[in-house]
Structures are given as structure tokens and as C-alpha cells.
mmCIF file of C-alpha atoms in Angstrom:
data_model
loop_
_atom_site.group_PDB
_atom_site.id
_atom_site.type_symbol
_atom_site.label_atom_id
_atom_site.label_comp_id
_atom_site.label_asym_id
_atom_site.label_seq_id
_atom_site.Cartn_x
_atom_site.Cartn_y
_atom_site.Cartn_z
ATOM 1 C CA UNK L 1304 94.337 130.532 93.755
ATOM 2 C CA UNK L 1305 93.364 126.841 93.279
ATOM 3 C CA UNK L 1306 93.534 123.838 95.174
ATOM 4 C CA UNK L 1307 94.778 121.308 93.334
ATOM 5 C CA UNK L 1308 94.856 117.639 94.851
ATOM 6 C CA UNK L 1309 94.362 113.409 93.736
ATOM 7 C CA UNK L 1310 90.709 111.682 94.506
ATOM 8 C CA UNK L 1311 92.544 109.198 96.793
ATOM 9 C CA UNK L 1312 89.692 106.735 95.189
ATOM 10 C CA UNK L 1313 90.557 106.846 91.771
ATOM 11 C CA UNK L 1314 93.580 108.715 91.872
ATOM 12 C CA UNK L 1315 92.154 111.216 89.491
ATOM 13 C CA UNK L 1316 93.987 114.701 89.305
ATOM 14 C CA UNK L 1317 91.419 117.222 90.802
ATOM 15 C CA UNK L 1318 91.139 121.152 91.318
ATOM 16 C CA UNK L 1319 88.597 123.220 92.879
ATOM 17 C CA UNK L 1320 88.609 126.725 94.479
ATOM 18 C CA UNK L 1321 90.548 127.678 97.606
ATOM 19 C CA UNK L 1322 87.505 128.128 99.507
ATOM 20 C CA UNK L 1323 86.356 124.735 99.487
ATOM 21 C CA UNK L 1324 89.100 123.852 101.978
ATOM 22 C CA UNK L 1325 87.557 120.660 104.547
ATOM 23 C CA UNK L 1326 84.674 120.577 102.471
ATOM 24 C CA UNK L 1327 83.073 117.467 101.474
ATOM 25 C CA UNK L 1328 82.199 116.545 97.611
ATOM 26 C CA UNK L 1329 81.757 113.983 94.913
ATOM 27 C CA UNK L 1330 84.791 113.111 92.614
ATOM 28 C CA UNK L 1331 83.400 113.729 89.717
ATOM 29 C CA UNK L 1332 85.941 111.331 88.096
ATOM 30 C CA UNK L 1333 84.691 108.018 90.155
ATOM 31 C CA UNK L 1334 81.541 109.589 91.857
ATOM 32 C CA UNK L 1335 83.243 108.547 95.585
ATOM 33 C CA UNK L 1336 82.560 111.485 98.209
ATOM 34 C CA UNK L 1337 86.044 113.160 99.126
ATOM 35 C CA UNK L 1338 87.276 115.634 101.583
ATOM 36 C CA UNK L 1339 89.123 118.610 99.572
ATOM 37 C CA UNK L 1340 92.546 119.153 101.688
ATOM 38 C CA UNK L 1341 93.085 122.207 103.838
ATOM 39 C CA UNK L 1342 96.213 124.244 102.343
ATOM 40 C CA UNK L 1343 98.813 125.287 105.421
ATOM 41 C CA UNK L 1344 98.167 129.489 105.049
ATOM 42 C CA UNK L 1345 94.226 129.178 104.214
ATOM 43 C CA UNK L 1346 92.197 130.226 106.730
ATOM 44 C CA UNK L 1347 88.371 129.613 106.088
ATOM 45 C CA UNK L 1348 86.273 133.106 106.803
ATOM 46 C CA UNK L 1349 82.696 130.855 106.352
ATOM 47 C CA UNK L 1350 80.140 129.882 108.966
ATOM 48 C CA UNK L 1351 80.883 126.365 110.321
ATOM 49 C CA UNK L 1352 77.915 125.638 108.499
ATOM 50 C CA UNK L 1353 78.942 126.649 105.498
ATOM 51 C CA UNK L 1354 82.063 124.556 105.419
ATOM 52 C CA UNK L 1355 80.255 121.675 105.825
ATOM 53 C CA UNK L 1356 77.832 121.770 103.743
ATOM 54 C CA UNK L 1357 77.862 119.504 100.310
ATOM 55 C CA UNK L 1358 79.767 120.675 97.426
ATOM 56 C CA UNK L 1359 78.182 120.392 93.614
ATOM 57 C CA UNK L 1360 79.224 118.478 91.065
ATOM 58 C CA UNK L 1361 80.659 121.525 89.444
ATOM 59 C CA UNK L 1362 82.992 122.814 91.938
ATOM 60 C CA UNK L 1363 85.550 120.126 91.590
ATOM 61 C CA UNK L 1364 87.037 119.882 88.317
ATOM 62 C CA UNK L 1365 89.111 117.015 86.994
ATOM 63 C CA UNK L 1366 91.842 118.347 84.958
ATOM 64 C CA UNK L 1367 90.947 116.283 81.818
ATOM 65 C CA UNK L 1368 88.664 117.151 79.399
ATOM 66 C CA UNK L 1369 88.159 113.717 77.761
ATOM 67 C CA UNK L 1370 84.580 112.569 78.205
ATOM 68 C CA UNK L 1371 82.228 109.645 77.308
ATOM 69 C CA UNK L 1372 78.314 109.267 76.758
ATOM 70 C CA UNK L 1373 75.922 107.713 79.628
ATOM 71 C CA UNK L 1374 74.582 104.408 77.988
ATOM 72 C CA UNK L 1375 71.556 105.571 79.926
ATOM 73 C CA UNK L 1376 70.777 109.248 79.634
ATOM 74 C CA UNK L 1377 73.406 109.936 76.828
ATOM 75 C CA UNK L 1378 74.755 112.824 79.070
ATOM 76 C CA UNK L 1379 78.217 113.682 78.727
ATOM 77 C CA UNK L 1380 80.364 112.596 81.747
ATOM 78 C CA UNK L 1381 83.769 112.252 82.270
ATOM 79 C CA UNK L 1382 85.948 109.600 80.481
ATOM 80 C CA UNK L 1383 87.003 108.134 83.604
ATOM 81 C CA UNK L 1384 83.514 108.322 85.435
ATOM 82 C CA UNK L 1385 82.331 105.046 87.397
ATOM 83 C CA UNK L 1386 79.009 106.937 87.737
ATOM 84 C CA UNK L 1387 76.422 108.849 85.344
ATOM 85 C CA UNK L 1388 76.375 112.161 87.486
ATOM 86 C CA UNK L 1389 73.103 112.820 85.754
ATOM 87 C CA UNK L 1390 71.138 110.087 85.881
ATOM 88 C CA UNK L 1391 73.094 107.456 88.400
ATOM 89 C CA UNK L 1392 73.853 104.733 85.863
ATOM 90 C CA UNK L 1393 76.870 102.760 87.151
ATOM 91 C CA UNK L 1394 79.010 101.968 85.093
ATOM 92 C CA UNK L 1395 82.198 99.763 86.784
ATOM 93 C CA UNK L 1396 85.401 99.853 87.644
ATOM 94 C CA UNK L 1397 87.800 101.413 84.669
ATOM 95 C CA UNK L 1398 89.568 98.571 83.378
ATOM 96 C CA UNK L 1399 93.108 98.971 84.088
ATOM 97 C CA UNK L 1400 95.908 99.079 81.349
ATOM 98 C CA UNK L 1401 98.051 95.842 81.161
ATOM 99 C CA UNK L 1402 100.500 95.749 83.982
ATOM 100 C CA UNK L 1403 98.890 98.523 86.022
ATOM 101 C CA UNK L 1404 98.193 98.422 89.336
ATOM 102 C CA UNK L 1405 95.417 100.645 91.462
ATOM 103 C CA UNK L 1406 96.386 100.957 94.993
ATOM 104 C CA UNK L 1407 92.915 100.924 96.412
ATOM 105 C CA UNK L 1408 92.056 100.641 100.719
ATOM 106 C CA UNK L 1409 89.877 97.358 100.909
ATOM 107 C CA UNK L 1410 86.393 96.745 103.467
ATOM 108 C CA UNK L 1411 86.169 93.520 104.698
ATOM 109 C CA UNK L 1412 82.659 93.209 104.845
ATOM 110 C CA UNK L 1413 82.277 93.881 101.121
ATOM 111 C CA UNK L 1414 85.160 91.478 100.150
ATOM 112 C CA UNK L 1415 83.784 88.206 102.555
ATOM 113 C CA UNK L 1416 80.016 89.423 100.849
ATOM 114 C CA UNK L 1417 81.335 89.264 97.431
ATOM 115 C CA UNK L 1418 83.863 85.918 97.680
ATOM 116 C CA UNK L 1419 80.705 84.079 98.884
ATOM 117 C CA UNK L 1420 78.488 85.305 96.256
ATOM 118 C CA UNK L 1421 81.377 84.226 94.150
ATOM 119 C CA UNK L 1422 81.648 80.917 95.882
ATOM 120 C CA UNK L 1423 78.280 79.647 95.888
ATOM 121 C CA UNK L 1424 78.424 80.018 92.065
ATOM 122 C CA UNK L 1425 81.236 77.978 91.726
ATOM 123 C CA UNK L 1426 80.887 75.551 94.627
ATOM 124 C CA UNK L 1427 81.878 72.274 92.697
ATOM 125 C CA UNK L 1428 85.054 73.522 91.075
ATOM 126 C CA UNK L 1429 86.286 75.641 94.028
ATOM 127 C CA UNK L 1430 85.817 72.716 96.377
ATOM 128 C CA UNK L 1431 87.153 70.511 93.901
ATOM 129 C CA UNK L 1432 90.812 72.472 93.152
ATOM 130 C CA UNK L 1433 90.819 72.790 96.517
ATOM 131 C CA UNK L 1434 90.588 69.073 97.246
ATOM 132 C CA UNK L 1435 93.500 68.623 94.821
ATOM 133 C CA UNK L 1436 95.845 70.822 96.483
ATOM 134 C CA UNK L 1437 95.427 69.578 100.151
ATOM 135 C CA UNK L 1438 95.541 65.809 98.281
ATOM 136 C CA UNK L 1439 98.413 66.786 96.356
ATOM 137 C CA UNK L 1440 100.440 68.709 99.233
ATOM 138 C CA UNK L 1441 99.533 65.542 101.724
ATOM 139 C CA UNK L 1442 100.662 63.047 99.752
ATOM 140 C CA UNK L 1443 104.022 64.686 98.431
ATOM 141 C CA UNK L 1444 104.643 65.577 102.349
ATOM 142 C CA UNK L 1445 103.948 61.805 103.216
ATOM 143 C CA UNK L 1446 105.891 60.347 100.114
ATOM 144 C CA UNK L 1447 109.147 62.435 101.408
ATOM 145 C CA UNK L 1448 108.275 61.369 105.147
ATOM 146 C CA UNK L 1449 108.594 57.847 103.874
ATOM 147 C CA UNK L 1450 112.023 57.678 101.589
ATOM 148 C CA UNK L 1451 113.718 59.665 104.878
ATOM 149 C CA UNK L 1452 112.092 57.309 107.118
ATOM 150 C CA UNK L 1453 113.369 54.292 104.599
ATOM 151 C CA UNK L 1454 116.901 56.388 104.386
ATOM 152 C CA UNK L 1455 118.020 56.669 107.828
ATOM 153 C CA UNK L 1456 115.982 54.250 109.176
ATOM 154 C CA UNK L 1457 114.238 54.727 112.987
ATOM 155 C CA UNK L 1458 115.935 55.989 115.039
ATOM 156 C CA UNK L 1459 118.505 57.630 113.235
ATOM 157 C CA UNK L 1460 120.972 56.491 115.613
ATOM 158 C CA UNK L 1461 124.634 58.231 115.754
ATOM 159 C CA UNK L 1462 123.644 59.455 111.902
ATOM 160 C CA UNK L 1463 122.905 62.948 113.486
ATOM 161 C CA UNK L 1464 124.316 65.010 110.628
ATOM 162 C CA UNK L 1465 122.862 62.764 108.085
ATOM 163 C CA UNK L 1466 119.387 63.326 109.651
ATOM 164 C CA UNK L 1467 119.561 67.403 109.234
ATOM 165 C CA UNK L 1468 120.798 66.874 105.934
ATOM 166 C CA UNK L 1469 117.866 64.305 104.152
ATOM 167 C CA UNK L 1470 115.729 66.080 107.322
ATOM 168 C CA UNK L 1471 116.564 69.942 105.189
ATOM 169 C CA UNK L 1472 116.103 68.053 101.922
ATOM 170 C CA UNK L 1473 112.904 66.806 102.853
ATOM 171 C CA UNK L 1474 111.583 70.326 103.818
ATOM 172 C CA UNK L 1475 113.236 72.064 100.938
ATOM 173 C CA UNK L 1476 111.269 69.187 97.973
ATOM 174 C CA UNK L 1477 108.001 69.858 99.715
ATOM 175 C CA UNK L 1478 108.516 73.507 99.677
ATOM 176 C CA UNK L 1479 109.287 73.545 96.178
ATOM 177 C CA UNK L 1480 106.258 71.786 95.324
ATOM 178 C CA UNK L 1481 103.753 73.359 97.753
ATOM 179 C CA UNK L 1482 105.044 76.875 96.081
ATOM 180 C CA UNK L 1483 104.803 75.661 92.886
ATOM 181 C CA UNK L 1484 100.762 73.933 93.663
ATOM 182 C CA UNK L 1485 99.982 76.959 95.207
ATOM 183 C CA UNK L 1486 100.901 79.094 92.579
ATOM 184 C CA UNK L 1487 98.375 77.417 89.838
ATOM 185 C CA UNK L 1488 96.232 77.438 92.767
ATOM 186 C CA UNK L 1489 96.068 81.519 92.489
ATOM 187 C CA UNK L 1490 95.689 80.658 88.530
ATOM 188 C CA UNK L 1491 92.716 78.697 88.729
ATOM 189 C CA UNK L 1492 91.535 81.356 91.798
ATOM 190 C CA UNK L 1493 91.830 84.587 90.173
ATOM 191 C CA UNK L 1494 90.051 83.092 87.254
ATOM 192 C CA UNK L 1495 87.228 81.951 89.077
ATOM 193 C CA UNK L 1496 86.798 85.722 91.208
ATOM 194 C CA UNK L 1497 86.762 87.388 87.177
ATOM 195 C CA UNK L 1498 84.522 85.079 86.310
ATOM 196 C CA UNK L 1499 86.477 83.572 83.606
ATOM 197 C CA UNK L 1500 86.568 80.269 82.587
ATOM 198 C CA UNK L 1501 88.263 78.079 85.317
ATOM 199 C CA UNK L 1502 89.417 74.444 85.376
ATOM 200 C CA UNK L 1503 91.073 72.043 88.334
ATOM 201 C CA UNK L 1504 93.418 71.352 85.318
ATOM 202 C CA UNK L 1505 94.916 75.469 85.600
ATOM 203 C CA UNK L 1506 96.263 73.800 89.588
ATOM 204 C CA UNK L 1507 98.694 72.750 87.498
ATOM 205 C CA UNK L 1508 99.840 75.652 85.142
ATOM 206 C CA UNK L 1509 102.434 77.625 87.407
ATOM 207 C CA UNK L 1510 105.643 75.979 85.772
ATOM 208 C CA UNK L 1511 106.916 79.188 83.549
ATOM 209 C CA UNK L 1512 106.497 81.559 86.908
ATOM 210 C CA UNK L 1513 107.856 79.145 89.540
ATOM 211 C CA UNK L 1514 111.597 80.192 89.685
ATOM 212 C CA UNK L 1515 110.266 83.603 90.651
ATOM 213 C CA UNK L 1516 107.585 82.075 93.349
ATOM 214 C CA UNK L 1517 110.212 79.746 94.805
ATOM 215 C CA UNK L 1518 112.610 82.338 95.133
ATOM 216 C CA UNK L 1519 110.205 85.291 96.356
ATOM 217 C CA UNK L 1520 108.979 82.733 98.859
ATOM 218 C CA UNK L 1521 112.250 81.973 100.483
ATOM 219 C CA UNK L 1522 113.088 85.505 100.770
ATOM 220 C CA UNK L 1523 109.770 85.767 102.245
ATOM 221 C CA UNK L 1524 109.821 82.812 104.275
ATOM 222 C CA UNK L 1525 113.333 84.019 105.750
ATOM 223 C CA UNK L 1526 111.993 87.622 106.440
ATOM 224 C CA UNK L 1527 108.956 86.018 108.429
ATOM 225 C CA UNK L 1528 111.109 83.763 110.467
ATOM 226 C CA UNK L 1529 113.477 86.752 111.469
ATOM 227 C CA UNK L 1530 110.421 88.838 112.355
ATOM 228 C CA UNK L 1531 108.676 86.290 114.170
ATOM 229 C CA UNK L 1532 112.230 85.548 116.844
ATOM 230 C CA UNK L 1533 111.980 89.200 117.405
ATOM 231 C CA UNK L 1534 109.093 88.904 119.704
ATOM 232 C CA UNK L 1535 106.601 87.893 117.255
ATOM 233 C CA UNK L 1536 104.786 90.994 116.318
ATOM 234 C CA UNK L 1537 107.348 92.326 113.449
ATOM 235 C CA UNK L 1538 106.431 88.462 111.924
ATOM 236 C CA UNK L 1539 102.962 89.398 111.838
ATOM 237 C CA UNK L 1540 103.890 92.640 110.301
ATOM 238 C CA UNK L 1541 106.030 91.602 107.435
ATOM 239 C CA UNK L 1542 103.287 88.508 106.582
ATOM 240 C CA UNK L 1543 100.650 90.862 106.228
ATOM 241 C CA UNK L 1544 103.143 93.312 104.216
ATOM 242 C CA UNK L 1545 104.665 90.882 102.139
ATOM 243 C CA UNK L 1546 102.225 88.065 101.736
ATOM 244 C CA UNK L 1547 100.787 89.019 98.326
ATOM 245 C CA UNK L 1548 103.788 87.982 96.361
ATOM 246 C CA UNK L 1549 102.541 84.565 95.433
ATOM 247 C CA UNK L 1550 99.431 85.961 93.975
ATOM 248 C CA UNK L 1551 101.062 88.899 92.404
ATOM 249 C CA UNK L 1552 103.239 86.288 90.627
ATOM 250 C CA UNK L 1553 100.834 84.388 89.329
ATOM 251 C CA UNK L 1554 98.625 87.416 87.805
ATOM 252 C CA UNK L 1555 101.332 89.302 86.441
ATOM 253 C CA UNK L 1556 104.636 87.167 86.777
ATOM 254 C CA UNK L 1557 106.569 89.870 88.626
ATOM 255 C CA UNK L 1558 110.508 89.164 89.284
ATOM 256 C CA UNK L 1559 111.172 88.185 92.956
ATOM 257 C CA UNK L 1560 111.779 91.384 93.990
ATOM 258 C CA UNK L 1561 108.762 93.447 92.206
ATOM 259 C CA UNK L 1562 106.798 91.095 93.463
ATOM 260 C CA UNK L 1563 108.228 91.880 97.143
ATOM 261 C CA UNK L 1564 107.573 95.732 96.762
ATOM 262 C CA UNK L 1565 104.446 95.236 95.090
ATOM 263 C CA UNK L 1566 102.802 93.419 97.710
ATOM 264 C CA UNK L 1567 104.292 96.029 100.151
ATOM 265 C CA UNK L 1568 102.597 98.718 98.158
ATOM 266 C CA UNK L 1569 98.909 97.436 98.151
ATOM 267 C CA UNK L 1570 98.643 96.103 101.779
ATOM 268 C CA UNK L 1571 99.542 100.152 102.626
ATOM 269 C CA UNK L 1572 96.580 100.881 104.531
ATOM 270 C CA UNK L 1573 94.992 97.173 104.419
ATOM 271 C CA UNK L 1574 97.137 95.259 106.812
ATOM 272 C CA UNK L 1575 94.653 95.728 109.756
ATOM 273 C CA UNK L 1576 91.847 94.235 107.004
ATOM 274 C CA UNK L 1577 94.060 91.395 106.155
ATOM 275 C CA UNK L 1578 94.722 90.184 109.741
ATOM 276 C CA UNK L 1579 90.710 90.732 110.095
ATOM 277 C CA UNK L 1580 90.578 88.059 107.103
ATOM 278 C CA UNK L 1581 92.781 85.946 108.361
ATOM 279 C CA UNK L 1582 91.217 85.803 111.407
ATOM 280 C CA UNK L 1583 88.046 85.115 109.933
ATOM 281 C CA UNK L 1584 90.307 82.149 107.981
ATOM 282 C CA UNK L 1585 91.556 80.723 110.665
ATOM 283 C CA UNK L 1586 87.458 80.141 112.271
ATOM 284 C CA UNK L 1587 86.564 79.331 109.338
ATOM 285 C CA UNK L 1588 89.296 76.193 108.753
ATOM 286 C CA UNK L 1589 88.305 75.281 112.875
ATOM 287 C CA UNK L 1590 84.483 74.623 112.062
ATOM 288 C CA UNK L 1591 85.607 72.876 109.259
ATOM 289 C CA UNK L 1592 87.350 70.605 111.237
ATOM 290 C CA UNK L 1593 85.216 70.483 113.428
ATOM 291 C CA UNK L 1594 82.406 68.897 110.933
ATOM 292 C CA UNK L 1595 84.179 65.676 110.476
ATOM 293 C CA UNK L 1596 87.437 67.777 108.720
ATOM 294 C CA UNK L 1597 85.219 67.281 105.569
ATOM 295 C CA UNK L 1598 84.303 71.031 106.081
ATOM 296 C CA UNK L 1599 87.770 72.064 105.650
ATOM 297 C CA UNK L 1600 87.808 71.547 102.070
ATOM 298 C CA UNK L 1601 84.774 74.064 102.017
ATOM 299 C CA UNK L 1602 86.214 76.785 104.374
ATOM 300 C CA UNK L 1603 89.851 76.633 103.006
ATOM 301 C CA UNK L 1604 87.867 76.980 99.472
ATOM 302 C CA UNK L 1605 85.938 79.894 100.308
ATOM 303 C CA UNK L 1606 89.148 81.437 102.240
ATOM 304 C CA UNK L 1607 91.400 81.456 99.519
ATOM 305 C CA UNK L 1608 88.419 82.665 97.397
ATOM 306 C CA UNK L 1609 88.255 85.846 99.889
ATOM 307 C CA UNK L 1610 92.306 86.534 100.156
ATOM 308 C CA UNK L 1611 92.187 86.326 96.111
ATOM 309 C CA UNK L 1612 89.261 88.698 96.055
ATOM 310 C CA UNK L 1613 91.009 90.971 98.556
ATOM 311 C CA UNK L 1614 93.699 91.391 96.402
ATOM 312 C CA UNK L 1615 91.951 91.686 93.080
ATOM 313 C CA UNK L 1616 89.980 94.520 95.597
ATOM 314 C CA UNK L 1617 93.669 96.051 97.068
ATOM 315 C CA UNK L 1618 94.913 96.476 93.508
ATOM 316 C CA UNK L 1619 91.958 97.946 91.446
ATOM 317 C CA UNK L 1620 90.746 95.311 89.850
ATOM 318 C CA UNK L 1621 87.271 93.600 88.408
ATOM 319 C CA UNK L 1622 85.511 90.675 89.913
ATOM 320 C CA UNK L 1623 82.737 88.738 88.842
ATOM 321 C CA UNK L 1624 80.364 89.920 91.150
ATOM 322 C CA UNK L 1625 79.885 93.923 91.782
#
């Protein structure tokens, strides 16, 4: 009898002899050390020893026989290999196929390492996009502040119901256009973590996915609010659970809803890293006001570097640095 079980790295399909139960090995599909899974009436007859002692290459078996060359040693390894079991070439992430996704559990140290190698080699334009945003945002928010203000004049008086009304408008124009900003923000981000060509100009390139972002944002915005009035906590919850839909829409234009159960999908396992990240955010955009709020424009560029990283991280993906 076999034991027959997914790498939960690479989600390759794996099999290996029943008496490797709680033993440790290497996938050989993605070279990552895994635990092979106990089976419910197994009983292990080894020395404790013996259990825990490594496992060859050869004992676990992925249950595809396609294979590839090492551009090093020429040894055959597996088609799906991240790493020459032979020789120890790396060779990178698979690439995925178009529109799939990798569910992968994220370290936060690796992902704040790699968005500020990232950063530092794109200083200008990261700082730059993300001075046109915050410009952008401030001025649009200030613009609608002033034809309200010009509207119902100060103080609004007995126009009461008036004021909600141009007050809800207000909100709802600013909203439209922050989602909209943000989304070519995520553009001109994700192309910048690749390490693809990225212009401030791409700020501006969300148009054909904004129905989408404006209405997977207002679902999202409404889920947050309920979940924050019930003591707070389930707000927290369904931000961290939901809060990749922007991003998702902009890399892969998801409907509303996709995008909803999408995001839920990858932050499986990664909320407590998110709300690490965000807490490292949130210091980050304090000493950057603290250094004449010039620094913010740095820290809010290098945090939205790290989120976009984290998700390129939480769904498989390639980024410019390794």
C-alpha cells in the first residue's frame, strides 16, 4: 500500500511507501522539505529514530513522468523541478499558465527583503507614481470639498437633507475616482515587482477594469463597515480576507465576485502575515510623517511595493528579484 498525498508547496501529486508515515523529505517536484502524512490505521513499527531520519530523493515519487535537462549538469530532473536534485542549480518559480493561480503561504521577512531590493531599483518612478496618486486623490477630494462648500454654502442652515445628499455625492465622486487611481496604481505596481517596463503614465490605465473595481469595492467597503460595528475584530477579519480584490482586478480583471473569492482563497493561511505588513505600513507612513510628511511619499511607495509583492508571493507568482 502507498501513500499518496499533494507537496503543499507546489501542489505536486506525490506517492511514497506506507512506511514513510511523519517522515521528513524533499519534494522532488519543487525541492521544498515536506512532512509525508500519517494515514488513520498505520501504525509505525520503527525506532523513533528511524522515523525521523531524512528521506532520499528516491522515496517520494511524483506521479508524472515528464522530465527536463539541468542547464547545469544536464541531469534529468523532473519537468516541474525548481531545483537540480543533482547538482543544486535553481532554476525559478514554474511560470504559471494564463489565468492560474498558486495558492502559496507567504514569510514576511522575505517579502519586506525583496520589495526593498525591488524599491531601491526603482526609487524615482515608485516615488514618483506615488506622488501622483496622493496629488491626484488630494486635489479631487479638495475640488469636491469646494463645489459642496460653494453649493450649500456655510453653514448649511435648515438645508439638512440637502447636505446628506451633495454630502453622499461628494463621498461617492471621490470614491469612484480613488478606486479607479488606485487601480492603475496596482498596474504600474505589479509591473515594477516583475520587473517589466513601468511608467507614471500606466496610473492612469485602469478605465476597461473599473466597473468591476468600483463595484467589488463597494461590496467590500459595505462588508468592512458591517464587520467593523460588530465589535471591530470581524472588520479586521474580512479586510485582511477580502482586501486583495483591487489587485486581483487589475492583474487579471476578475468579475466582482471572482475577484471577492479569489482574494478569500490566497489570504487562507496569510492573514496573520498581512496584518504583520500592515502593521509594518502603518510605522512606516508615521516616520514618514514624521520627516517633514515628505517621507510619506517614500514609505507609502515602498508599502504598496510590499502588499503588491505579497500578493504576487500569495498567488505563485515571479518577481523581479529572487
Amino acid at each position: 500500500m502507498s501513500i499518496e498525498f499533494h507537496c503543499p508547496h507546489c501542489d505536486k501529486y506525490l506517492k511514497t511507501k506506507e512506511d514513510k508515515a511523519g517522515r521528513m523529505a524533499d519534494c522532488p517536484g519543487c525541492g521544498q522539505q515536506i512532512e509525508v502524512p500519517s494515514i488513520s490505521d498505520f501504525r509505525y513499527q520503527e525506532t523513533d529514530a528511524e522515523m525521523t531520519g531524512p528521506i532520499d530523493y528516491g522515496d517520494v515519487d511524483v506521479i508524472s513522468e515528464e522530465t527536463k535537462p539541468c542547464p547545469m549538469c544536464g541531469q534529468e530532473v523532473k519537468a516541474a523541478a525548481v531545483k537540480c536534485r543533482f547538482c543544486g542549480e535553481e532554476f525559478g518559480p514554474q511560470p504559471l499558465a494564463d489565468g492560474e493561480i498558486r495558492p502559496t503561504v507567504i514569510d514576511v521577512g522575505e517579502v519586506m527583503g525583496t520589495s526593498w531590493e525591488i524599491f531601491k531599483a526603482n526609487l524615482g518612478a515608485c516615488v514618483g507614481a506615488t506622488i501622483v496618486v496622493v496629488m491626484l486623490n488630494l486635489f479631487v477630494q479638495q475640488g469636491v470639498g469646494g463645489v459642496q462648500a460653494l453649493i450649500l454654502g456655510d453653514p448649511p442652515g435648515n438645508q439638512m437633507g440637502l447636505f446628506f445628499v451633495i454630502q453622499l455625492i461628494g463621498f461617492l465622486i471621490s470614491f469612484a475616482f480613488q478606486t479607479w487611481l488606485t487601480v492603475g496604481q496596482m498596474i504600474f505596481f505589479l509591473n515594477v515587482a516583475r520587473g517589466k517596463e513601468a511608467t507614471i503614465g500606466q496610473v492612469f490605465t485602469g478605465g476597461a477594469m473599473f466597473p468591476n473595481a468600483l463595484g467589488a469595492q463597494i461590496l467590500f467597503t459595505i462588508m468592512y463597515m458591517v464587520g467593523f460595528i460588530l465589535l471591530i475584530v470581524p472588520g479586521v477579519i474580512i479586510a485582511l480576507m477580502f482586501g486583495q480584490n483591487l489587485i486581483l482586478i487589475a492583474d487579471r480583471n476578475l468579475s466582482v465576485m471572482d475577484s471577492l473569492n479569489t482574494s478569500r482563497e490566497i489570504t487562507n493561511g496569510n492573514k496573520l502575515s498581512l496584518f504583520t505588513l500592515f502593521l509594518v505600513l502603518f510605522g512606516l507612513m508615521i516616520v514618514g510623517m514624521l520627516a517633514c510628511c515628505v517621507g510619506v511619499f517614500f514609505s507609502a511607495g515602498y508599502g504598496t511595493l510590499m502588499m503588491v509583492v505579497a500578493y504576487l508571493r500569495m498567488t505563485g507568482q515571479h518577481v523581479a528579484v529572487r
